[in-house]
Amino acid sequence: MDLQTEEQQAFHQRPFLFLYFPISTKPLCFAVSFFILSVSSLFIFNFSTTPFNHQYYDLLRFHHFFSQIFSQNNTTPSPSPSPSPPRACDYSNGKWVWDETYPFNSYTENCPFVDPGFRCTQNGRKDEGYRKWRWQPDGCDLPRFNASELLERSRNGRIVFVGDSIGRNQWESLLCMLTQGVSNISTIYEENGKPINKHKGFLTMRFQEYNLTVEYYRVPFLVIIGRPPPNSPTQVDATIRVDELHWFSKQWVGADVLIFNDGHWWNKYKTLKMGYYFQEGGRLNMSMDVMEAFRRSLQTWKRWVEEDLDPNRTHVFFRSYSPVHYRGGTWSEGGHCNTDKEPERDYKKLEDEPENNIFISNVIKQMDSVKHRVQFLNITYLTEFRNDGHPSKNREPGTPDDAPQDCSHWCLPGVPDTWNELVYAHLLSKGFRK
């Protein structure tokens, strides 16, 4: 995960540990030295067994500990530091804790906006413990989600999700979370009368009491998929136009909150092996690598954000990659996840940082120096642990017994609720429509 903050930069620019001993007696000096060696050995052991994502924080705590001890003996006066504004918490690092009281005032699988395939208990799942794990960030707490408050802040506004079916998973989660703040659920409806189950295109759910719409646009690549240019090779069935954002983008302008996700479809199986090649500037490029095409599409998205969105109105999030958890093979080779009943505890079994995340975080860094500051909603690390939260074999009624397990999407209520709690926390920290 990318955790390069101002605090880290300052930390790396100063010596790791200043040892100043105004000690005059040998016995006391020996005692202090023994104490330092003992604490250091404990720290080194802990550091060697700690996952990389937490090692920086252990270093920082270690440095702070000794600074506090020896600063009392340092007689050299130092100027008082200037007060600095509080930093927002890094919610992406922490651990899952068992909490019998979680989730608070949650919805149930009977929420009418949950796809049948995500209703795991109704589809045969016997254990419900996967709902009782709460994400606990390091060094702070997630604010408790308050549906009524978010609805009130969003009154007369628009919350828009753009992406693939995992984005739809998160959209359905937020719809159901918000129903807890509505007095009459029948006042929530799809504006165009469309059925929401398995619908492609876009859907607009209106919360009539608040004149709020919560929208979903199915755009797995964010850019346009179109017909190939004339005289293209026969193996080219379609082209992904990496320099043209999807036509739906005109409808995203003016949203108060925009939550993007992308990357799950950017692989050779969803592109080149399906006959989808890349096009740029009206020209077909048969040799372009998938990840290079992904990088260029993100630059197209970046330009659109900078040119078409009002930074004083729209809060933009880009959610990171949602891990899959197929064991014993891929989805088409008998891979499974139905034996997992609790979060993963072995850090060594976590996957490396997905390449998609590196491209996404890099393009967002490029936007730090301009007026648009996009929030990288980094959920990959916390989600990587949740191998227990997928529908697995508990799929929608009518699914053949030999159908592949679903170890990509998530049961609802479930893990995507935490993603939305992070969105809520970030909006509060930014003073969203206060």
Coordinates of C-alpha atoms in Angstrom, one line a residue:
M1 CA 0.0 0.0 0.0
D2 CA 1.2 3.5 -0.7
L3 CA 1.7 5.2 2.7
Q4 CA 4.2 7.9 1.7
T5 CA 2.9 10.8 3.8
E6 CA 4.5 14.0 5.0
E7 CA 5.1 12.3 8.3
Q8 CA 7.0 9.5 6.6
Q9 CA 9.1 12.0 4.6
A10 CA 10.1 13.9 7.7
F11 CA 10.8 10.7 9.5
H12 CA 13.2 9.5 6.8
Q13 CA 15.0 12.8 6.7
R14 CA 16.1 12.7 10.4
P15 CA 18.4 10.3 12.2
F16 CA 16.6 7.3 13.4
L17 CA 17.5 7.6 17.1
F18 CA 19.4 10.3 19.0
L19 CA 21.1 8.9 22.1
Y20 CA 22.2 11.5 24.6
F21 CA 23.4 10.3 28.0
P22 CA 24.0 12.9 30.7
I23 CA 24.8 10.0 33.0
S24 CA 27.7 10.3 35.4
T25 CA 27.8 6.9 37.2
K26 CA 28.9 3.6 35.6
P27 CA 26.2 1.4 37.3
L28 CA 23.4 3.7 36.0
C29 CA 25.0 3.8 32.6
F30 CA 25.2 -0.1 32.5
A31 CA 21.5 -0.3 33.6
V32 CA 20.3 2.0 31.0
S33 CA 22.4 0.2 28.3
F34 CA 20.9 -3.1 29.4
F35 CA 17.4 -1.6 29.2
I36 CA 18.0 -0.3 25.7
L37 CA 19.3 -3.7 24.5
S38 CA 16.3 -5.5 25.9
V39 CA 13.7 -3.3 24.4
S40 CA 15.6 -3.2 21.1
S41 CA 15.7 -7.0 20.9
L42 CA 11.9 -7.2 21.5
F43 CA 11.4 -4.6 18.8
I44 CA 13.6 -6.4 16.3
F45 CA 11.8 -9.7 16.8
N46 CA 8.4 -8.1 16.4
F47 CA 9.6 -6.2 13.3
S48 CA 10.9 -9.4 11.6
T49 CA 7.5 -11.0 12.0
T50 CA 5.4 -8.0 11.1
P51 CA 3.9 -7.6 7.6
F52 CA 5.5 -4.8 5.5
N53 CA 2.4 -2.6 5.7
H54 CA 2.8 -2.2 9.5
Q55 CA 6.6 -2.1 9.7
Y56 CA 6.8 1.7 9.1
Y57 CA 4.4 2.3 12.0
D58 CA 6.4 0.1 14.3
L59 CA 9.5 2.1 13.4
L60 CA 7.7 5.3 14.1
R61 CA 6.4 4.2 17.5
F62 CA 9.9 2.9 18.4
H63 CA 11.5 6.2 17.6
H64 CA 8.8 8.1 19.4
F65 CA 9.3 5.9 22.5
F66 CA 13.0 6.6 22.9
S67 CA 12.6 10.3 22.0
Q68 CA 10.2 10.7 24.9
I69 CA 12.6 9.0 27.3
F70 CA 15.7 10.9 26.4
S71 CA 14.1 14.3 25.7
Q72 CA 13.7 14.7 29.5
N73 CA 17.5 14.5 30.0
N74 CA 18.3 16.9 27.2
T75 CA 19.0 20.3 28.7
T76 CA 19.4 22.0 25.3
P77 CA 16.4 24.3 24.9
S78 CA 14.4 23.8 21.7
P79 CA 11.7 26.0 20.2
S80 CA 8.1 24.9 20.6
P81 CA 6.8 23.4 17.4
S82 CA 4.2 25.3 15.4
P83 CA 0.7 23.9 15.7
S84 CA -0.2 21.8 12.7
P85 CA -3.6 20.9 11.4
P86 CA -4.7 17.4 12.3
R87 CA -4.2 14.8 9.7
A88 CA -6.9 12.5 8.5
C89 CA -6.5 8.9 9.7
D90 CA -5.1 6.3 7.4
Y91 CA -8.1 3.9 7.5
S92 CA -6.5 1.5 5.1
N93 CA -4.2 -0.2 7.7
G94 CA -5.5 -2.0 10.8
K95 CA -7.0 -5.4 11.7
W96 CA -10.3 -7.2 11.8
V97 CA -11.7 -7.7 15.3
W98 CA -14.6 -9.8 16.4
D99 CA -17.5 -7.6 17.6
E100 CA -20.8 -9.2 18.7
T101 CA -22.5 -5.7 18.5
Y102 CA -21.5 -5.2 14.8
P103 CA -22.9 -4.2 12.5
F104 CA -24.9 -1.4 14.3
N105 CA -28.5 -1.0 13.1
S106 CA -27.7 -2.8 9.9
Y107 CA -29.9 -3.9 7.1
T108 CA -30.7 -7.5 6.3
E109 CA -30.7 -9.7 3.3
N110 CA -34.4 -8.8 2.9
C111 CA -33.3 -5.3 1.6
P112 CA -35.0 -5.1 -1.8
F113 CA -31.9 -3.7 -3.4
V114 CA -29.6 -6.7 -2.9
D115 CA -29.0 -9.0 -5.8
P116 CA -30.2 -12.6 -5.2
G117 CA -26.6 -13.8 -5.7
F118 CA -25.4 -11.8 -2.8
R119 CA -28.0 -13.1 -0.3
C120 CA -25.7 -15.8 1.0
T121 CA -27.7 -17.0 4.0
Q122 CA -30.9 -17.3 2.0
N123 CA -28.9 -19.2 -0.6
G124 CA -27.8 -21.8 1.9
R125 CA -24.9 -20.4 3.9
K126 CA -25.1 -21.8 7.5
D127 CA -22.6 -19.6 9.3
E128 CA -23.2 -15.9 9.9
G129 CA -20.0 -15.1 11.7
Y130 CA -18.6 -13.3 8.6
R131 CA -21.0 -10.4 9.5
K132 CA -19.4 -9.9 13.0
W133 CA -16.0 -8.8 12.0
R134 CA -15.3 -5.1 12.3
W135 CA -12.4 -3.2 10.7
Q136 CA -10.3 -1.5 13.4
P137 CA -7.8 1.0 11.8
D138 CA -4.4 1.6 13.5
G139 CA -4.4 4.6 15.7
C140 CA -8.0 5.8 15.3
D141 CA -11.6 4.6 15.1
L142 CA -14.0 4.6 12.2
P143 CA -16.9 6.8 12.9
R144 CA -20.1 4.9 13.3
F145 CA -22.1 5.1 10.0
N146 CA -25.1 7.3 10.5
A147 CA -27.6 6.9 7.6
S148 CA -29.8 9.8 8.7
E149 CA -26.8 12.2 8.8
L150 CA -25.5 11.2 5.4
L151 CA -28.9 11.5 3.9
E152 CA -29.4 14.9 5.3
R153 CA -26.0 16.1 4.1
S154 CA -26.7 14.7 0.7
R155 CA -30.2 16.3 0.4
N156 CA -30.9 17.5 -3.1
G157 CA -27.7 15.9 -4.3
R158 CA -26.3 12.9 -6.2
I159 CA -24.0 10.0 -5.2
V160 CA -22.7 8.2 -8.3
F161 CA -20.9 4.8 -8.6
V162 CA -19.0 4.1 -11.8
G163 CA -17.3 0.8 -12.6
D164 CA -17.8 -3.0 -12.9
S165 CA -20.0 -5.5 -11.0
I166 CA -17.8 -5.1 -7.8
G167 CA -18.7 -1.5 -7.9
R168 CA -22.4 -2.5 -8.2
N169 CA -21.8 -4.7 -5.1
Q170 CA -20.7 -1.6 -3.2
W171 CA -23.6 0.5 -4.7
E172 CA -26.2 -2.0 -3.5
S173 CA -24.5 -2.0 0.0
L174 CA -24.8 1.8 0.3
L175 CA -28.4 1.7 -0.9
C176 CA -29.3 -0.7 1.9
M177 CA -27.2 1.1 4.5
L178 CA -29.1 4.4 3.6
T179 CA -32.5 2.7 4.0
Q180 CA -31.9 2.7 7.7
G181 CA -32.5 6.5 7.7
V182 CA -35.7 6.4 5.7
S183 CA -39.1 6.3 7.3
N184 CA -40.8 4.6 4.4
I185 CA -38.8 2.3 2.1
S186 CA -41.4 2.5 -0.6
T187 CA -40.4 6.1 -1.2
I188 CA -37.1 4.7 -2.7
Y189 CA -37.5 3.8 -6.4
E190 CA -35.7 3.6 -9.7
E191 CA -36.4 6.8 -11.6
N192 CA -36.9 5.1 -15.0
G193 CA -38.9 2.1 -13.7
K194 CA -36.1 -0.4 -14.5
P195 CA -35.7 -3.6 -12.6
I196 CA -32.4 -3.4 -10.8
N197 CA -31.4 -7.1 -10.7
K198 CA -28.7 -8.0 -13.3
H199 CA -29.5 -4.8 -15.2
K200 CA -26.8 -3.5 -17.5
G201 CA -26.3 0.2 -18.4
F202 CA -27.2 2.6 -15.6
L203 CA -29.7 2.8 -12.7
T204 CA -30.8 5.8 -10.7
M205 CA -32.4 5.2 -7.3
R206 CA -34.2 8.2 -5.9
F207 CA -34.7 8.7 -2.2
Q208 CA -37.8 10.8 -2.4
E209 CA -37.8 12.1 1.1
Y210 CA -34.4 13.7 0.5
N211 CA -34.6 14.4 -3.2
L212 CA -31.3 12.4 -3.5
T213 CA -30.3 10.0 -6.2
V214 CA -27.8 7.2 -5.7
E215 CA -26.7 6.1 -9.2
Y216 CA -24.7 3.2 -10.7
Y217 CA -23.1 3.1 -14.2
R218 CA -21.8 -0.1 -15.5
V219 CA -18.6 0.8 -17.2
P220 CA -16.0 -2.0 -16.6
F221 CA -13.2 -0.2 -18.6
L222 CA -14.2 3.4 -18.0
V223 CA -13.4 4.1 -21.6
I224 CA -15.3 3.3 -24.8
I225 CA -15.6 -0.2 -26.3
G226 CA -16.5 0.1 -30.0
R227 CA -16.3 -1.5 -33.4
P228 CA -12.8 -2.0 -34.9
P229 CA -11.6 0.4 -37.7
P230 CA -12.2 -0.7 -41.3
N231 CA -9.9 -3.4 -42.7
S232 CA -8.9 -4.6 -39.2
P233 CA -7.6 -8.2 -38.9
T234 CA -10.3 -10.8 -38.5
Q235 CA -9.4 -11.6 -34.9
V236 CA -10.3 -8.1 -33.8
D237 CA -13.9 -8.2 -32.6
A238 CA -13.9 -4.9 -30.9
T239 CA -11.5 -2.1 -29.7
I240 CA -11.0 -0.5 -26.4
R241 CA -10.5 3.2 -27.1
V242 CA -8.0 4.1 -24.4
D243 CA -8.2 7.8 -25.2
E244 CA -12.0 8.3 -25.1
L245 CA -13.9 8.2 -21.8
H246 CA -17.2 6.4 -21.9
W247 CA -20.3 8.3 -23.3
F248 CA -21.9 8.0 -19.9
S249 CA -19.3 10.4 -18.5
K250 CA -21.6 13.4 -19.5
Q251 CA -24.0 12.1 -16.9
W252 CA -21.5 12.0 -14.1
V253 CA -20.8 15.8 -14.3
G254 CA -22.5 17.6 -11.4
A255 CA -22.5 14.7 -9.0
D256 CA -21.7 15.6 -5.3
V257 CA -19.9 12.3 -4.7
L258 CA -18.3 10.2 -7.5
I259 CA -16.9 6.7 -6.6
F260 CA -14.9 5.0 -9.4
N261 CA -13.5 1.5 -9.5
D262 CA -11.6 -0.1 -12.4
G263 CA -9.0 -2.8 -13.1
H264 CA -10.8 -6.1 -12.7
W265 CA -11.4 -6.4 -16.4
W266 CA -7.9 -5.2 -17.4
N267 CA -6.4 -8.6 -18.1
K268 CA -5.7 -10.7 -21.2
Y269 CA -8.8 -12.9 -20.5
K270 CA -11.2 -10.0 -20.7
T271 CA -9.4 -8.2 -23.5
L272 CA -7.1 -9.9 -26.0
K273 CA -8.4 -13.4 -25.6
M274 CA -11.9 -12.1 -26.3
G275 CA -10.8 -10.4 -29.4
Y276 CA -10.7 -6.9 -27.8
Y277 CA -7.7 -5.0 -28.9
F278 CA -6.6 -1.4 -28.1
Q279 CA -7.2 1.7 -30.2
E280 CA -5.8 5.2 -29.7
G281 CA -6.1 8.3 -31.9
G282 CA -8.3 6.4 -34.3
R283 CA -5.5 3.8 -34.9
L284 CA -5.6 0.1 -33.9
N285 CA -2.5 -1.0 -31.9
M286 CA -2.2 -4.7 -31.9
S287 CA 1.0 -4.8 -29.9
M288 CA -0.1 -2.6 -27.0
D289 CA 0.3 -4.4 -23.6
V290 CA -2.8 -4.6 -21.4
M291 CA -1.2 -2.8 -18.5
E292 CA 0.0 -0.1 -20.8
A293 CA -3.5 0.3 -22.2
F294 CA -4.8 0.5 -18.6
R295 CA -2.3 3.2 -17.8
R296 CA -3.3 5.3 -20.8
S297 CA -7.0 4.9 -20.0
L298 CA -6.3 6.3 -16.5
Q299 CA -4.6 9.3 -18.1
T300 CA -7.8 9.8 -20.1
W301 CA -9.9 9.7 -16.9
K302 CA -7.5 12.1 -15.2
R303 CA -7.9 14.7 -18.0
W304 CA -11.7 14.4 -17.8
V305 CA -11.7 15.0 -14.0
E306 CA -9.5 18.0 -14.4
E307 CA -11.4 19.5 -17.3
D308 CA -15.0 18.6 -16.6
L309 CA -15.6 18.4 -12.8
D310 CA -16.1 21.3 -10.4
P311 CA -13.6 20.7 -7.5
N312 CA -15.7 22.9 -5.3
R313 CA -18.7 20.6 -5.7
T314 CA -17.7 17.0 -6.5
H315 CA -15.8 14.7 -4.0
V316 CA -14.0 12.1 -6.1
F317 CA -13.0 8.7 -4.9
F318 CA -11.2 6.0 -6.8
R319 CA -11.5 2.6 -5.0
S320 CA -8.6 0.2 -5.2
Y321 CA -8.6 -3.4 -6.4
S322 CA -10.9 -5.8 -4.6
P323 CA -9.0 -9.1 -4.1
V324 CA -10.4 -12.5 -5.2
H325 CA -9.8 -15.6 -3.1
Y326 CA -9.9 -18.7 -5.3
R327 CA -8.2 -21.6 -3.6
G328 CA -7.0 -24.7 -5.6
G329 CA -7.4 -23.2 -9.0
T330 CA -8.9 -20.3 -10.9
W331 CA -12.7 -19.7 -11.2
S332 CA -12.8 -21.9 -14.3
E333 CA -10.6 -24.6 -12.9
G334 CA -12.6 -25.6 -9.8
G335 CA -11.3 -22.9 -7.5
H336 CA -13.2 -22.5 -4.3
C337 CA -13.6 -20.4 -1.1
N338 CA -16.4 -22.1 0.7
T339 CA -14.2 -23.6 3.4
D340 CA -13.2 -20.2 4.8
K341 CA -15.2 -19.3 7.9
E342 CA -13.2 -16.4 9.3
P343 CA -10.6 -13.8 8.1
E344 CA -7.2 -14.9 7.1
R345 CA -4.7 -14.6 10.0
D346 CA -1.5 -15.6 8.3
Y347 CA 0.1 -12.5 6.8
K348 CA 2.4 -14.7 4.6
K349 CA -0.7 -15.8 2.7
L350 CA -1.6 -12.3 1.6
E351 CA -1.0 -11.5 -2.1
D352 CA 1.5 -8.8 -3.2
E353 CA 0.2 -5.3 -4.1
P354 CA -1.8 -5.7 -7.3
E355 CA -0.2 -3.9 -10.3
N356 CA -3.5 -2.2 -10.9
N357 CA -3.3 -0.4 -7.6
I358 CA 0.2 1.0 -8.5
F359 CA -1.1 2.5 -11.7
I360 CA -4.2 4.0 -10.0
S361 CA -2.2 5.5 -7.0
N362 CA 0.4 6.9 -9.4
V363 CA -2.2 8.8 -11.5
I364 CA -3.9 10.1 -8.3
K365 CA -0.5 11.4 -7.1
Q366 CA -0.2 13.3 -10.3
M367 CA -3.3 15.2 -9.3
D368 CA -2.1 16.3 -5.9
S369 CA -0.5 19.4 -7.4
V370 CA -3.7 20.6 -9.1
K371 CA -7.0 21.8 -7.8
H372 CA -8.6 18.4 -8.0
R373 CA -7.6 16.2 -5.1
V374 CA -8.9 12.7 -5.6
Q375 CA -9.2 10.4 -2.6
F376 CA -7.6 7.0 -3.2
L377 CA -10.0 4.7 -1.4
N378 CA -7.5 2.0 -0.5
I379 CA -9.5 -1.1 0.5
T380 CA -7.2 -3.8 -0.9
Y381 CA -5.2 -4.6 2.2
L382 CA -8.2 -4.8 4.5
T383 CA -10.2 -6.8 1.9
E384 CA -7.4 -9.3 1.3
F385 CA -8.0 -10.8 4.7
R386 CA -11.7 -11.5 4.0
N387 CA -11.5 -14.8 2.2
D388 CA -14.6 -15.7 4.3
G389 CA -16.9 -13.0 2.8
H390 CA -17.7 -14.3 -0.7
P391 CA -20.9 -16.1 -1.9
S392 CA -18.7 -19.0 -2.9
K393 CA -21.1 -21.9 -3.6
N394 CA -24.1 -20.1 -2.1
R395 CA -25.2 -18.5 -5.4
E396 CA -28.6 -17.4 -6.6
P397 CA -31.4 -19.9 -7.0
G398 CA -31.3 -21.8 -10.3
T399 CA -27.5 -21.8 -10.5
P400 CA -26.3 -25.3 -11.7
D401 CA -24.5 -27.4 -9.0
D402 CA -21.4 -27.6 -11.1
A403 CA -21.2 -23.8 -11.8
P404 CA -18.0 -22.1 -10.6
Q405 CA -18.0 -20.7 -7.1
D406 CA -18.2 -16.9 -6.7
C407 CA -15.0 -15.8 -4.9
S408 CA -15.0 -12.4 -6.5
H409 CA -18.2 -10.7 -5.3
W410 CA -19.3 -10.3 -1.7
C411 CA -22.1 -11.4 0.5
L412 CA -24.4 -8.5 1.6
P413 CA -24.5 -7.4 4.4
G414 CA -20.8 -7.9 4.3
V415 CA -17.4 -6.5 3.4
P416 CA -18.5 -3.7 1.0
D417 CA -20.3 -2.1 4.0
T418 CA -16.9 -1.4 5.4
W419 CA -15.8 0.2 2.1
N420 CA -18.8 2.5 2.5
E421 CA -17.9 3.3 6.1
L422 CA -14.6 4.5 4.8
V423 CA -16.3 6.7 2.3
Y424 CA -18.5 8.1 5.0
A425 CA -15.4 8.7 7.3
H426 CA -13.6 10.6 4.5
L427 CA -16.6 12.7 3.7
L428 CA -16.9 13.7 7.3
S429 CA -13.3 14.6 7.5
K430 CA -13.7 16.8 4.5
G431 CA -16.7 18.6 5.9
F432 CA -19.0 17.3 3.1
R433 CA -21.9 19.7 2.7
K434 CA -21.8 20.7 6.3

